[in-house]
Coordinates of C-alpha atoms in Angstrom, one line a residue:
M29 CA -10.7 6.3 -31.6
A30 CA -10.9 10.1 -31.8
S31 CA -10.4 10.2 -35.6
E32 CA -13.2 7.7 -36.3
R33 CA -15.9 9.8 -34.6
R34 CA -17.9 12.6 -36.2
M35 CA -17.1 15.5 -34.0
S36 CA -18.3 19.1 -33.6
K37 CA -15.5 21.6 -32.9
P38 CA -16.5 24.6 -30.7
A39 CA -14.4 27.7 -30.9
R40 CA -10.9 27.4 -29.4
T41 CA -10.5 28.8 -25.9
D42 CA -7.6 29.8 -23.6
A43 CA -8.0 27.0 -21.0
V44 CA -10.0 23.8 -20.6
I45 CA -10.7 22.7 -17.0
I46 CA -12.0 19.2 -16.7
G47 CA -14.1 19.1 -13.5
A48 CA -16.1 21.8 -11.8
G49 CA -15.7 20.7 -8.2
A50 CA -13.5 22.2 -5.5
S51 CA -10.3 22.5 -7.4
G52 CA -11.6 23.1 -10.9
A53 CA -14.0 25.8 -9.7
A54 CA -11.2 27.4 -7.6
A55 CA -8.9 27.5 -10.6
A56 CA -11.7 28.8 -12.9
K57 CA -12.5 31.7 -10.5
V58 CA -8.9 32.9 -10.4
L59 CA -8.3 32.5 -14.2
C60 CA -11.5 34.0 -15.2
E61 CA -11.1 37.0 -12.9
A62 CA -7.7 37.6 -14.6
G63 CA -9.4 37.6 -18.1
V64 CA -8.6 34.1 -19.2
K65 CA -11.4 32.4 -21.2
V66 CA -12.2 29.1 -19.6
V67 CA -14.3 26.2 -20.9
A68 CA -15.2 23.8 -18.0
L69 CA -16.2 20.3 -18.9
E70 CA -18.1 18.7 -16.0
K71 CA -19.3 15.1 -16.2
G72 CA -22.3 15.7 -13.9
P73 CA -25.3 18.0 -13.8
W74 CA -25.4 21.6 -12.7
R75 CA -28.0 21.5 -10.0
R76 CA -29.5 24.6 -8.4
K77 CA -30.1 24.9 -4.7
E78 CA -33.9 24.5 -5.2
S79 CA -33.3 20.9 -6.4
F80 CA -31.8 19.9 -3.0
G81 CA -33.7 18.7 0.0
G82 CA -33.6 16.5 3.1
D83 CA -34.7 13.2 1.6
E84 CA -32.4 10.9 3.5
L85 CA -33.2 7.8 1.4
A86 CA -32.7 9.6 -1.9
N87 CA -29.5 11.3 -0.9
I88 CA -27.8 8.6 1.0
N89 CA -29.3 5.3 -0.1
R90 CA -30.4 6.0 -3.7
Y91 CA -27.5 7.9 -5.2
S92 CA -29.2 11.2 -5.7
L93 CA -25.9 12.8 -5.0
W94 CA -23.4 9.9 -5.1
P95 CA -22.2 8.2 -8.3
D96 CA -24.6 5.5 -9.3
P97 CA -22.5 2.2 -9.3
L98 CA -24.6 0.9 -12.2
L99 CA -23.4 3.8 -14.4
N100 CA -20.0 4.6 -12.8
P101 CA -18.7 1.5 -11.1
R102 CA -15.1 1.1 -9.8
T103 CA -13.3 -2.1 -8.8
W104 CA -11.1 -2.8 -5.8
R105 CA -8.6 -5.5 -5.0
R106 CA -6.1 -6.0 -2.2
D107 CA -3.1 -6.8 -4.4
T108 CA -2.3 -8.0 -7.9
S109 CA -3.0 -11.7 -6.9
D110 CA -6.5 -10.8 -5.8
E111 CA -9.5 -10.8 -8.1
A112 CA -10.9 -7.3 -8.4
R113 CA -14.5 -6.9 -7.4
V114 CA -17.0 -4.1 -8.1
D115 CA -16.9 -1.6 -5.2
L116 CA -18.0 2.0 -4.9
F117 CA -14.5 2.8 -3.5
C118 CA -13.9 6.4 -2.4
P119 CA -16.9 7.9 -4.2
V120 CA -17.2 11.7 -4.7
P121 CA -20.4 13.4 -6.0
Q122 CA -20.0 14.0 -9.8
M123 CA -21.7 17.3 -10.4
V124 CA -20.9 21.0 -10.5
G125 CA -19.5 21.7 -7.0
G126 CA -18.2 18.1 -6.7
G127 CA -17.7 16.9 -3.1
T128 CA -18.4 20.3 -1.7
V129 CA -22.1 19.9 -2.5
H130 CA -22.6 17.2 0.1
W131 CA -20.0 18.2 2.6
Q132 CA -20.1 19.8 6.0
G133 CA -16.8 21.5 5.2
W134 CA -14.2 20.8 7.8
L135 CA -11.3 23.0 6.7
P136 CA -8.2 22.5 8.9
R137 CA -4.8 23.5 7.4
F138 CA -2.0 21.1 7.0
T139 CA 1.0 21.7 9.3
P140 CA 4.5 22.7 8.2
D141 CA 5.7 19.2 8.8
D142 CA 3.1 17.7 6.5
F143 CA 5.1 19.2 3.6
R144 CA 8.4 17.4 4.7
M145 CA 7.3 14.1 6.2
R146 CA 10.1 12.2 4.6
T147 CA 12.6 14.5 6.3
V148 CA 10.8 14.4 9.6
A149 CA 10.1 10.7 9.8
G150 CA 12.9 9.3 7.7
D151 CA 12.6 6.1 5.6
L152 CA 9.7 3.8 6.3
P153 CA 10.4 0.4 4.7
G154 CA 7.7 -0.6 2.3
A155 CA 6.4 3.0 1.9
T156 CA 7.3 5.7 -0.6
L157 CA 7.3 8.7 1.7
A158 CA 8.3 11.9 0.0
D159 CA 8.7 15.6 0.9
W160 CA 6.5 18.0 -1.1
P161 CA 8.3 20.3 -3.5
I162 CA 6.6 23.2 -1.9
T163 CA 6.5 24.4 1.7
Y164 CA 3.8 25.5 4.1
D165 CA 5.0 29.1 3.9
E166 CA 4.5 29.1 0.1
L167 CA 1.0 27.9 0.4
E168 CA 0.0 30.0 3.5
P169 CA -1.2 33.1 1.5
Y170 CA -3.5 30.8 -0.5
Y171 CA -4.9 29.2 2.6
L172 CA -5.9 32.7 3.7
K173 CA -7.4 33.5 0.3
V174 CA -9.7 30.5 0.3
E175 CA -10.7 31.0 4.0
W176 CA -11.8 34.5 3.2
A177 CA -13.5 33.6 -0.1
F178 CA -15.5 31.0 1.8
G179 CA -16.1 33.0 5.0
V180 CA -14.7 30.2 7.0
S181 CA -15.7 30.1 10.7
G182 CA -12.9 29.4 13.1
Q183 CA -10.7 30.7 15.8
A184 CA -7.1 31.7 14.9
G185 CA -4.5 30.4 17.3
A186 CA -6.8 27.9 19.0
N187 CA -5.0 25.0 17.4
R188 CA -1.6 25.3 19.0
F189 CA -0.1 22.8 16.5
E190 CA -1.1 24.9 13.4
G191 CA 1.6 26.7 11.4
P192 CA 2.0 30.5 11.3
R193 CA -0.9 32.5 10.0
S194 CA -0.8 35.9 8.1
G195 CA -4.4 36.6 9.1
G196 CA -7.4 35.4 11.1
Y197 CA -10.6 33.8 10.1
P198 CA -13.3 36.0 8.6
C199 CA -16.0 34.6 10.9
P200 CA -16.0 33.5 14.5
P201 CA -16.5 29.7 15.3
M202 CA -19.9 28.1 14.7
P203 CA -22.1 27.9 17.9
M204 CA -20.9 25.2 20.3
S205 CA -22.9 22.0 20.0
R206 CA -23.5 19.7 23.0
Y207 CA -21.3 17.0 21.5
A208 CA -18.5 19.5 21.0
Q209 CA -18.8 20.5 24.6
K210 CA -18.3 16.8 25.6
F211 CA -15.2 16.7 23.4
H212 CA -13.7 19.9 24.9
Q213 CA -14.5 18.6 28.4
G214 CA -12.7 15.3 27.7
C215 CA -9.6 16.9 26.1
A216 CA -9.4 19.4 29.0
A217 CA -9.4 16.6 31.6
L218 CA -6.5 15.0 29.7
G219 CA -4.6 18.2 29.4
W220 CA -4.9 18.1 25.5
N221 CA -5.3 21.0 23.2
A222 CA -8.7 21.2 21.5
F223 CA -10.2 23.8 19.2
P224 CA -13.4 24.6 17.2
T225 CA -13.2 22.9 13.9
P226 CA -12.8 25.5 11.1
Q227 CA -15.8 25.1 8.9
A228 CA -17.0 26.2 5.5
A229 CA -20.1 27.9 7.0
L230 CA -20.9 31.4 8.0
S231 CA -21.5 32.0 11.7
R232 CA -22.6 35.5 10.8
P233 CA -23.6 37.4 7.7
F234 CA -20.5 37.9 5.5
N235 CA -19.7 39.5 2.2
G236 CA -23.4 39.9 1.3
R237 CA -24.3 36.4 2.2
R238 CA -26.7 35.3 5.0
A239 CA -25.4 33.2 8.0
T240 CA -25.5 29.5 7.3
V241 CA -28.7 27.7 8.2
V242 CA -27.7 25.0 10.6
S243 CA -29.7 21.9 9.8
A244 CA -29.5 18.2 10.7
F245 CA -29.7 17.4 7.0
A246 CA -26.3 18.7 6.1
Q247 CA -23.6 16.0 5.8
Q248 CA -24.3 14.1 2.5
H249 CA -27.1 16.4 1.6
G250 CA -27.2 19.3 -0.8
D251 CA -28.0 22.7 0.7
P252 CA -31.5 24.0 -0.3
T253 CA -30.8 27.4 1.4
G254 CA -27.6 28.1 -0.5
T255 CA -26.1 29.5 2.7
R256 CA -23.3 26.9 3.1
S257 CA -20.0 27.7 1.5
S258 CA -19.1 25.4 -1.4
A259 CA -17.6 25.6 -4.8
L260 CA -21.2 25.6 -6.1
N261 CA -22.2 28.6 -4.0
V262 CA -19.0 30.6 -4.1
F263 CA -16.4 29.9 -6.8
V264 CA -18.8 29.0 -9.6
P265 CA -20.9 32.3 -9.3
D266 CA -17.6 34.3 -9.0
A267 CA -16.4 32.7 -12.3
V268 CA -19.7 33.1 -14.1
A269 CA -19.9 36.8 -13.1
T270 CA -16.7 37.5 -15.1
G271 CA -18.4 36.5 -18.4
N272 CA -15.3 34.4 -19.1
Y273 CA -16.5 31.1 -17.8
D274 CA -18.2 28.7 -20.2
L275 CA -19.4 25.9 -17.9
R276 CA -20.7 22.8 -19.7
P277 CA -22.4 20.3 -17.4
D278 CA -23.2 16.7 -18.5
S279 CA -20.0 16.7 -20.6
Y280 CA -18.0 13.5 -20.2
V281 CA -14.4 13.7 -21.4
R282 CA -13.3 10.5 -23.0
E283 CA -9.7 11.3 -23.9
L284 CA -7.1 14.0 -24.4
V285 CA -5.4 14.1 -27.9
L286 CA -2.0 15.4 -28.8
D287 CA -0.6 17.6 -31.5
G288 CA 2.6 17.0 -33.5
Q289 CA 4.7 18.7 -30.8
G290 CA 3.5 16.5 -28.0
N291 CA 1.2 19.0 -26.4
I292 CA -2.4 18.4 -25.8
R293 CA -4.5 19.7 -28.7
A294 CA -8.0 18.9 -27.6
A295 CA -10.3 17.3 -25.1
V296 CA -12.7 14.9 -26.7
Y297 CA -16.0 14.8 -24.8
E298 CA -19.6 13.5 -25.1
D299 CA -22.6 15.5 -24.1
A300 CA -25.9 14.2 -22.6
Q301 CA -27.4 13.6 -26.1
G302 CA -24.4 11.5 -27.1
E303 CA -22.9 14.0 -29.4
T304 CA -19.1 14.1 -29.5
F305 CA -17.1 17.3 -29.4
E306 CA -13.4 18.2 -29.7
Q307 CA -12.6 21.2 -27.6
E308 CA -9.2 22.9 -28.4
A309 CA -7.3 25.2 -26.0
D310 CA -3.9 26.5 -25.1
I311 CA -3.8 24.7 -21.7
F312 CA -5.6 21.8 -20.1
I313 CA -6.2 21.5 -16.3
L314 CA -7.3 18.2 -14.8
A315 CA -9.6 18.6 -11.7
C316 CA -11.5 15.3 -11.8
G317 CA -10.4 14.0 -8.3
A318 CA -7.3 11.8 -7.9
V319 CA -8.9 8.6 -9.1
E320 CA -10.6 10.0 -12.2
T321 CA -7.6 12.2 -13.2
A322 CA -5.4 9.1 -13.2
R323 CA -8.0 7.2 -15.2
L324 CA -8.3 9.9 -17.8
L325 CA -4.6 10.1 -18.3
L326 CA -4.4 6.3 -18.6
L327 CA -7.3 6.3 -21.1
S328 CA -5.5 8.9 -23.3
R329 CA -3.0 6.6 -25.0
S330 CA -1.1 7.6 -28.1
G331 CA 2.0 6.6 -30.1
R332 CA 4.1 9.0 -27.9
F333 CA 2.5 7.8 -24.7
P334 CA 1.4 4.1 -25.2
N335 CA 0.9 3.6 -21.5
G336 CA -1.1 6.7 -20.9
L337 CA -0.6 10.5 -21.1
A338 CA 2.4 11.9 -19.2
N339 CA 3.1 8.3 -18.0
G340 CA 6.6 7.7 -19.4
S341 CA 7.7 7.1 -15.8
D342 CA 4.9 4.6 -15.1
L343 CA 4.0 6.6 -12.1
V344 CA 0.5 7.8 -13.1
G345 CA -1.9 6.1 -10.7
R346 CA 0.8 4.9 -8.3
N347 CA 1.3 6.0 -4.7
A348 CA -2.5 6.4 -4.3
T349 CA -3.6 7.2 -0.8
F350 CA -7.1 7.3 0.7
H351 CA -8.2 8.4 4.2
E352 CA -10.0 5.9 6.3
Y353 CA -12.7 7.3 8.6
S354 CA -13.2 5.4 11.8
A355 CA -14.1 6.2 15.4
A356 CA -14.5 5.3 19.1
V357 CA -18.2 5.6 20.0
G358 CA -19.5 6.7 23.4
T359 CA -22.9 6.7 25.0
Y360 CA -24.1 9.1 27.7
D361 CA -26.8 9.3 30.3
D362 CA -27.5 12.9 29.3
P363 CA -28.6 13.8 25.8
V364 CA -25.8 15.1 23.4
Y365 CA -27.9 15.4 20.3
A366 CA -25.1 14.4 17.9
W367 CA -27.4 14.7 14.9
A368 CA -27.7 18.5 15.3
G369 CA -26.0 20.4 12.5
G370 CA -25.7 17.1 10.6
G371 CA -23.5 15.8 13.4
Y372 CA -20.6 17.9 12.3
V373 CA -20.8 21.3 14.2
S374 CA -17.6 20.1 15.7
A375 CA -14.5 20.3 17.8
S376 CA -11.0 18.9 17.0
T377 CA -7.6 18.1 18.3
F378 CA -4.2 17.9 16.7
Q379 CA -2.7 16.6 19.9
H380 CA -1.8 13.3 18.1
Y381 CA -1.3 14.7 14.7
G382 CA 2.4 15.3 14.4
H383 CA 5.1 12.6 14.1
D384 CA 6.4 11.2 17.4
E385 CA 9.0 8.5 17.1
S386 CA 8.3 7.1 20.6
R387 CA 4.8 5.8 19.4
G388 CA 6.5 3.3 17.0
F389 CA 4.8 4.5 13.8
V390 CA 4.9 7.4 11.4
S391 CA 2.7 10.5 11.7
G392 CA -0.8 10.8 13.2
S393 CA -4.1 12.4 12.2
H394 CA -6.8 14.9 12.9
V395 CA -9.2 13.7 15.6
A396 CA -12.7 15.3 15.9
V397 CA -16.1 14.7 17.3
A398 CA -19.2 13.9 15.2
G399 CA -22.4 12.0 15.0
V400 CA -22.4 8.2 14.9
G401 CA -22.1 7.2 11.3
I402 CA -24.9 8.9 9.3
P403 CA -26.5 10.8 12.2
L404 CA -30.0 10.6 10.8
P405 CA -32.9 8.3 11.7
I406 CA -32.9 5.8 8.9
N407 CA -29.2 5.2 8.5
W408 CA -28.1 5.8 12.2
H409 CA -26.6 2.6 13.6
L410 CA -24.8 2.0 16.9
P411 CA -21.7 -0.3 16.3
G412 CA -22.5 -3.8 17.4
A413 CA -26.3 -3.3 17.6
P414 CA -28.6 -5.5 15.6
S415 CA -29.9 -4.1 12.3
W416 CA -33.6 -5.0 12.9
G417 CA -36.1 -6.2 15.4
A418 CA -37.2 -5.2 18.8
E419 CA -33.7 -4.8 20.3
A420 CA -32.7 -2.6 17.4
K421 CA -35.7 -0.3 18.0
K422 CA -34.9 -0.1 21.7
I423 CA -31.3 0.9 21.1
D424 CA -32.5 3.5 18.6
R425 CA -34.8 5.0 21.2
D426 CA -32.3 4.8 24.0
Y427 CA -29.1 6.1 22.3
F428 CA -30.0 8.2 19.2
S429 CA -29.7 11.4 21.1
H430 CA -27.3 9.9 23.7
S431 CA -24.3 8.9 21.6
L432 CA -21.4 10.5 19.7
A433 CA -18.2 9.5 17.8
V434 CA -14.7 10.6 18.3
A435 CA -13.2 10.0 14.9
M436 CA -9.9 9.9 13.1
V437 CA -8.8 10.7 9.5
L438 CA -6.2 8.0 9.1
H439 CA -3.0 9.1 7.4
D440 CA -2.3 6.1 5.2
M441 CA 1.2 5.7 3.9
P442 CA 1.9 5.9 0.1
Q443 CA 3.2 2.7 -1.5
H444 CA 4.4 2.1 -5.0
D445 CA 2.0 -0.8 -5.7
N446 CA -1.0 0.9 -4.2
R447 CA -2.5 2.3 -7.4
V448 CA -5.3 3.3 -9.7
D449 CA -5.2 1.7 -13.2
L450 CA -7.7 0.6 -15.8
D451 CA -9.8 -2.5 -15.1
D452 CA -9.5 -5.0 -18.0
E453 CA -13.0 -6.4 -17.6
V454 CA -15.4 -3.9 -16.2
V455 CA -16.6 -0.9 -18.2
D456 CA -18.8 2.0 -17.4
A457 CA -22.1 3.0 -19.0
W458 CA -20.1 4.8 -21.8
G459 CA -18.1 1.6 -22.6
L460 CA -14.8 2.8 -21.1
P461 CA -12.7 0.8 -18.7
V462 CA -13.4 1.8 -15.1
A463 CA -10.8 2.7 -12.4
R464 CA -9.4 -0.3 -10.6
V465 CA -8.0 0.5 -7.1
T466 CA -5.3 -1.8 -5.8
L467 CA -4.7 -1.1 -2.1
K468 CA -3.1 -3.0 0.6
P469 CA -2.7 -1.4 4.0
H470 CA 0.8 -0.7 5.4
R471 CA 1.5 -2.0 8.9
N472 CA 1.9 1.6 9.8
D473 CA -1.7 2.3 8.9
L474 CA -3.0 -0.3 11.2
D475 CA -0.8 0.7 14.1
Q476 CA -1.6 4.3 13.7
G477 CA -5.3 3.6 13.4
R478 CA -5.4 1.6 16.6
Y479 CA -3.5 4.2 18.5
L480 CA -5.8 7.0 17.4
I481 CA -9.0 5.1 18.1
D482 CA -7.6 4.4 21.6
R483 CA -7.0 8.1 22.1
G484 CA -10.6 8.8 21.0
A485 CA -11.7 6.4 23.6
D486 CA -9.6 8.3 26.2
I487 CA -11.5 11.4 25.3
L488 CA -14.8 9.7 25.7
Q489 CA -13.9 8.2 29.0
A490 CA -12.6 11.6 30.3
S491 CA -15.9 13.3 29.2
G492 CA -18.1 10.9 31.2
A493 CA -19.2 8.4 28.5
K494 CA -21.1 5.5 30.0
G495 CA -20.3 3.0 27.3
I496 CA -17.4 3.0 24.8
T497 CA -17.0 0.9 21.6
K498 CA -13.8 1.0 19.6
V499 CA -14.1 0.5 15.9
Y500 CA -10.6 -0.4 14.6
A501 CA -9.8 -0.2 10.9
D502 CA -8.3 -3.4 9.6
R503 CA -7.9 -2.0 6.1
V504 CA -8.5 1.2 4.1
T505 CA -12.0 0.6 2.8
G506 CA -12.5 3.8 0.7
N507 CA -15.3 4.9 3.1
C508 CA -14.1 8.5 2.8
S509 CA -14.1 10.9 -0.3
H510 CA -10.5 11.9 0.3
Q511 CA -8.1 10.7 -2.5
H512 CA -4.6 11.7 -3.3
G513 CA -1.2 11.0 -4.9
T514 CA -1.9 9.5 -8.3
A515 CA 0.1 12.1 -10.2
R516 CA 2.6 13.2 -7.6
M517 CA 4.4 16.6 -7.9
G518 CA 8.1 16.6 -7.3
K519 CA 11.4 17.9 -8.6
D520 CA 12.6 14.7 -10.2
P521 CA 10.9 13.6 -13.4
D522 CA 11.9 10.0 -12.7
A523 CA 10.1 10.1 -9.4
S524 CA 7.1 12.3 -10.1
V525 CA 4.5 13.1 -12.7
L526 CA 4.2 16.8 -12.2
D527 CA 6.6 19.6 -11.3
R528 CA 6.2 21.9 -8.3
W529 CA 3.6 24.0 -10.3
C530 CA 1.6 20.9 -11.0
R531 CA 2.5 20.9 -14.6
A532 CA 3.3 17.6 -16.2
H533 CA 7.0 17.0 -16.7
E534 CA 6.3 15.4 -20.1
V535 CA 3.5 17.6 -21.5
A536 CA 4.0 21.3 -21.3
N537 CA 0.4 22.4 -21.4
L538 CA -1.0 19.9 -19.0
Y539 CA -1.8 20.6 -15.3
A540 CA -3.6 18.7 -12.5
V541 CA -4.9 20.6 -9.4
D542 CA -7.0 18.1 -7.4
G543 CA -5.6 15.8 -4.8
S544 CA -3.6 13.8 -7.4
P545 CA -0.4 16.0 -7.0
F546 CA -0.1 15.4 -3.2
P547 CA 3.0 13.4 -2.5
T548 CA 1.5 12.3 0.8
G549 CA -2.1 12.2 2.0
T550 CA -1.4 13.7 5.4
G551 CA -3.8 13.1 8.4
A552 CA -6.1 16.1 7.8
N553 CA -9.1 16.8 5.6
P554 CA -7.6 17.8 2.2
T555 CA -10.1 20.1 0.5
L556 CA -8.8 23.4 1.8
T557 CA -5.3 22.5 0.7
I558 CA -6.6 21.3 -2.7
M559 CA -8.3 24.6 -3.3
A560 CA -5.4 26.7 -2.0
N561 CA -3.0 24.8 -4.3
A562 CA -5.4 25.2 -7.2
W563 CA -5.4 28.9 -6.6
R564 CA -1.6 28.9 -6.4
V565 CA -1.3 27.1 -9.7
A566 CA -3.8 29.3 -11.4
D567 CA -1.8 32.4 -10.3
R568 CA 1.3 30.8 -11.8
I569 CA -0.5 30.1 -15.1
I570 CA -1.6 33.8 -15.2
A571 CA 2.0 34.9 -14.6
E572 CA 3.4 32.6 -17.2
R573 CA 0.8 33.8 -19.8
G574 CA 1.8 37.4 -19.0
R575 CA 5.4 36.6 -19.6
A576 CA 4.6 34.9 -22.9
R577 CA 2.6 37.9 -24.2
T578 CA 5.3 40.4 -23.3
A579 CA 8.2 38.3 -24.6
P580 CA 8.2 39.5 -28.2
E581 CA 8.3 43.1 -27.0
R582 CA 11.7 42.7 -25.2

């Protein structure tokens, strides 16, 4: 396909990064500041803060930020006997800044046991649990780098289940919301540890930036003030300031092509005018998100890799994991205003995060307080309430400011047959096969989910909730933007796609730095760890380049 196209060939560069979201922008910042010339190919637009606003219908219901399913569909099926159907499964905004554009930015760290869950929990039949090839201690310095780059607001030591820290947070916690007060009150009554959720927001002026404007139009909205911390507001400007960052928005990479030695020679991409380019570089870094990274590898077929690039092990796309977001919902006589701050100026507990064999299932997850669903007037909906009519209006009036959710981030178990591959019938607007997600919940997922929703209900009851509704998850629906595991990192090339430095076992100049290298999904919001790992890998690339340059002199 590549040879049949008329292509322009821009000048060769040191590194091509595909994707300018959380991981791609983090890697770009580090590489560019070390003098590496980077070309970034981002499928979506480069929007400035002035283009964002609080239009709830546009942002949430009309795909202003989300992928348009008519242009970028995905399909989902439960297993291989099921017929795949079009489903906007696990969407992430496709634009410069990626998912950090629309987020509220909960940034908890993983715990030390997250990196060795196979050792901690042992074998789980039907699952493919694996230890990570790196430890918490190796990643800890990079957690701190990202927290200080973003000016994260938090309270060191408040989460008593967190691993050792080499430094505190740069900013104190965000102001306490009324719904966070309820959460702390409930946890205290139960004797459980609770802490202010670390957030990518400035509780005070920091590093030349103003304190974050706290608005109800936050979660799933872009930030017109530019005061929230995101890849768009922090890492991209840092990289641009070096003069080494050539960021090309609206550039859709169709495939990666090889040279005669089996290394990647170029990325073939199409711009908004439909012109095709072939960008050559020394190294290529995938930062498309776990779903699209796997898809691009599978689209890049060759004589050497007939089943997809770096896929000699048939593991690209397998062991896919996705968090499921669900909650117990409580109503109160007194107002809690759970829409304030986008419903996510929050409090958390890791009391049920770690593995406890007595519970009868593996692992646990982060539990936190938030608004109910989308905590804004048009999309707000109390579980079980009618969707229209006089009764729906009454419930809106009575409970919009008197309800909150205690939610979980389900740690779904990796399974060999849960995967991303190419749909053989559905194509996107560019004529390429879309990602097909095959995902069947493990019994552990359902048991863990019920347990955590029940614990959320315990918190609500202990905090004085008047009514409680439990919303149990009966499958992983892809209602969260967290995706992992489709190009696992590991020590064994027969059991993983990438090595411990996230370099492909089979292609020496190929790296992936989004969630795809994660051997397990864990039960916590992954973006802090994704960015910290991208920083770690970028540091390694810089060190390797230094060794290569000095080698002839020895």
